[in-house]
Every structure is written in structure tokens, then in C-alpha cells.
Amino acid sequence: MSSSRRPAAVPIPAVETADRMELYRALETSLGSSFSSEPLAPAPKPLIMVISGPSGVGKDCLIKRLREVRENIHFVVTATSRSIREGEVDGKDYFFVSKQDFLTMVENDELLEYALVYGDYKGIPKQQIRDYMAKGYDIVLRVDIQGAATLRKILGDSAVFVFLVAESESELVMRLIGRKTETKEALLVRVATAREELRQIKNFDYVIVNAEGKLESCVKTLESIIDAEKAKVWQKRPMV
Ligand SMILES: Nc1ncnc2c1ncn2[C@@H]1O[C@H](COP(=O)(O)OP(=O)(O)OP(=O)(O)O)[C@@H](O)[C@H]1O
């Protein structure tokens, strides 16, 4: 700073001997204004994370674990017309609704996106996202590849798109078989579809490998992505 712009010349005590506060005040006086305690970094904005990947890759497991280890995450509960599986809880895993009720939600424009997946409707309720973003929560959406493509069109690069993969095709098939939730016909469709879906990886921002027995490392990578995205200087605000 040139001496002409410097306010009143005040003596600044010697660094070696001065009291900390005395030095602080002298610097303030020399600069002509008090030091602010306001945060220097802009407040991070709520994030929308879209988690996708082939059926059986571990999306549900990853999101469940993320919610256990991280606060201020809201997992958007998807509405679906499929029937409830053993162990699932209505309103927690999905909102299980009739086909008729689902179509009424579509008519009322209550869904951010929806699709017919393996014969059942699945859709994302908008109001839930708005409510939780207003409270400062980061939003996690779990969609299939088709849903992710639609969301990319709607949200552009204002959301973060993460593709979850198994370490190999063979591992993915073993995992799906191990889950014992699919009929053999459904298994065949899901495995064939997974091959096609892998080609869509290029439309995503990040890819995470969920290797056998390595869910924890997968969660850590996802957390690092969230931290990095929230530390961006220019973070886009998604409009829902
Ligand atoms: N890292 C892992 N190692 C071993 N098994 C895993 C791992 N991650 C998930 N699994 C198992 O793989 C199976 C599929 O996981 P999950 O149901 O989370 O997949 P998904 O991607 O949500 O599937 P869908 O899209 O069909 O609902 C489950 O039985 C789960 O316990």
C-alpha cells in the first residue's frame, strides 16, 4: 500500500515484544478498519447428487451407509408403483403407490422425472427436494441409467452425476444372483441391460468402483466427491 493511501500513521509495536492484541489493534488502526469475523469462504450451497448404475451394483447399500456416516444428507424417497419387497419399508425405501395414484402425481406435475422401469413406474417427488434444500440439506437421488439421462437434461451440470460400477461384469452378475430378489427372467433382462448401460458412463461426472467387500472405500470416495464439490468457488444452484 502506498503511504498516500495509508490512514493515520500509528506506531506498530515490535513483533518480538508486543502483546498479541496490542499488535492486532495497531494493525487495524493502521489499515483504517477493523478486521471482520465474517467467514472468508462463501457458504456452500446444497448439492444434488445423482447416484446411478446397473441393477445390483450396490446403490442402495452405498446410500444407506452414506446416510449413516454423514449428516445433512437427504435421500429422496422415490415413488413407485412396484410391489413392496420383503424387508422394505413404505416411506423409507420407496413410497409405494398404486399405478392410478402414480399417474395422478404425473398429471399434477408433482414429479421431477418419472419412468416406466421393468414394467413399474418410478418417479421423484419435487416438493421433497425443495423442502430439504431450503433446510440446507444435500440431496441424494438414486435413479437408474435412464433416469439419470433424463435428470441430466433437466438439471444440466447443476447436479453431480455419479456412476457406480462393480469391479467386473462377472462380479455384478454374482451380486445380483446373491440378492435372490429376481426371477430368472428378470435376471436375464437386468444382466443384458447392464451391458448396454455401461456405455452411458461417459455422460457422468464421476465413476466409483464398488468392489466386492469394499463398500467402505466406496463410501469414502463418495464423501470426497461431496467435499470437493462443496469446496468449489463456483457452485451452481440447482432449480427444482
Ligand atoms: N461392496 C459390496 N460387496 C459385496 N456385496 C455387495 C457390495 N455392495 C452391495 N452388495 C450386495 O449386492 C446386492 C445388490 O446391492 P443393492 O441392492 O444395494 O443394489 P442396487 O444397485 O441398489 O440394485 P437395484 O438397482 O436392483 O435396486 C445386495 O445383496 C448387496 O448386499
mmCIF file of C-alpha atoms and ligand atoms in Angstrom, residues 54-61 142 175 179 190 210-215, ligand 1:
data_model
loop_
_atom_site.group_PDB
_atom_site.id
_atom_site.type_symbol
_atom_site.label_atom_id
_atom_site.label_comp_id
_atom_site.label_asym_id
_atom_site.label_seq_id
_atom_site.Cartn_x
_atom_site.Cartn_y
_atom_site.Cartn_z
ATOM 1 C CA PRO A 54 -26.652 -51.011 -13.198
ATOM 2 C CA SER A 55 -29.147 -53.006 -11.194
ATOM 3 C CA GLY A 56 -27.491 -54.881 -8.318
ATOM 4 C CA VAL A 57 -24.292 -52.811 -8.288
ATOM 5 C CA GLY A 58 -24.914 -51.645 -4.711
ATOM 6 C CA LYS A 59 -26.611 -48.224 -4.994
ATOM 7 C CA ASP A 60 -28.925 -48.859 -2.057
ATOM 8 C CA CYS A 61 -26.093 -50.185 0.125
ATOM 9 C CA ARG A 142 -30.997 -42.801 -6.672
ATOM 10 C CA ARG A 175 -24.095 -59.900 -6.707
ATOM 11 C CA ARG A 179 -29.529 -60.912 -3.677
ATOM 12 C CA ARG A 190 -31.131 -56.965 -15.867
ATOM 13 C CA ASN A 210 -17.916 -50.760 -5.578
ATOM 14 C CA ALA A 211 -15.602 -53.760 -5.338
ATOM 15 C CA GLU A 212 -16.509 -56.955 -3.508
ATOM 16 C CA GLY A 213 -16.271 -56.358 0.247
ATOM 17 C CA LYS A 214 -15.064 -52.769 -0.283
ATOM 18 C CA LEU A 215 -18.211 -50.767 0.401
HETATM 19 N N1 LIG B 1 -19.185 -53.912 -1.983
HETATM 20 C C1 LIG B 1 -20.018 -54.959 -1.956
HETATM 21 N N2 LIG B 1 -19.517 -56.208 -1.767
HETATM 22 C C2 LIG B 1 -20.334 -57.280 -1.725
HETATM 23 N N3 LIG B 1 -21.679 -57.243 -1.881
HETATM 24 C C3 LIG B 1 -22.240 -56.043 -2.078
HETATM 25 C C4 LIG B 1 -21.444 -54.836 -2.123
HETATM 26 N N4 LIG B 1 -22.280 -53.791 -2.344
HETATM 27 C C5 LIG B 1 -23.518 -54.336 -2.428
HETATM 28 N N5 LIG B 1 -23.501 -55.671 -2.271
HETATM 29 C C6 LIG B 1 -24.661 -56.620 -2.341
HETATM 30 O O1 LIG B 1 -25.114 -56.605 -3.684
HETATM 31 C C7 LIG B 1 -26.539 -56.750 -3.746
HETATM 32 C C8 LIG B 1 -27.123 -55.588 -4.541
HETATM 33 O O2 LIG B 1 -26.999 -54.375 -3.807
HETATM 34 P P1 LIG B 1 -28.119 -53.227 -3.846
HETATM 35 O O3 LIG B 1 -29.475 -53.793 -3.593
HETATM 36 O O4 LIG B 1 -27.637 -52.115 -2.976
HETATM 37 O O5 LIG B 1 -28.003 -52.833 -5.406
HETATM 38 P P2 LIG B 1 -28.803 -51.721 -6.240
HETATM 39 O O6 LIG B 1 -27.816 -51.109 -7.158
HETATM 40 O O7 LIG B 1 -29.487 -50.798 -5.292
HETATM 41 O O8 LIG B 1 -29.829 -52.624 -7.060
HETATM 42 P P3 LIG B 1 -31.266 -52.245 -7.769
HETATM 43 O O9 LIG B 1 -30.985 -51.125 -8.712
HETATM 44 O O10 LIG B 1 -31.651 -53.507 -8.492
HETATM 45 O O11 LIG B 1 -32.212 -51.911 -6.664
HETATM 46 C C9 LIG B 1 -27.027 -56.794 -2.312
HETATM 47 O O12 LIG B 1 -27.251 -58.142 -1.956
HETATM 48 C C10 LIG B 1 -25.866 -56.184 -1.519
HETATM 49 O O13 LIG B 1 -25.813 -56.671 -0.193
#
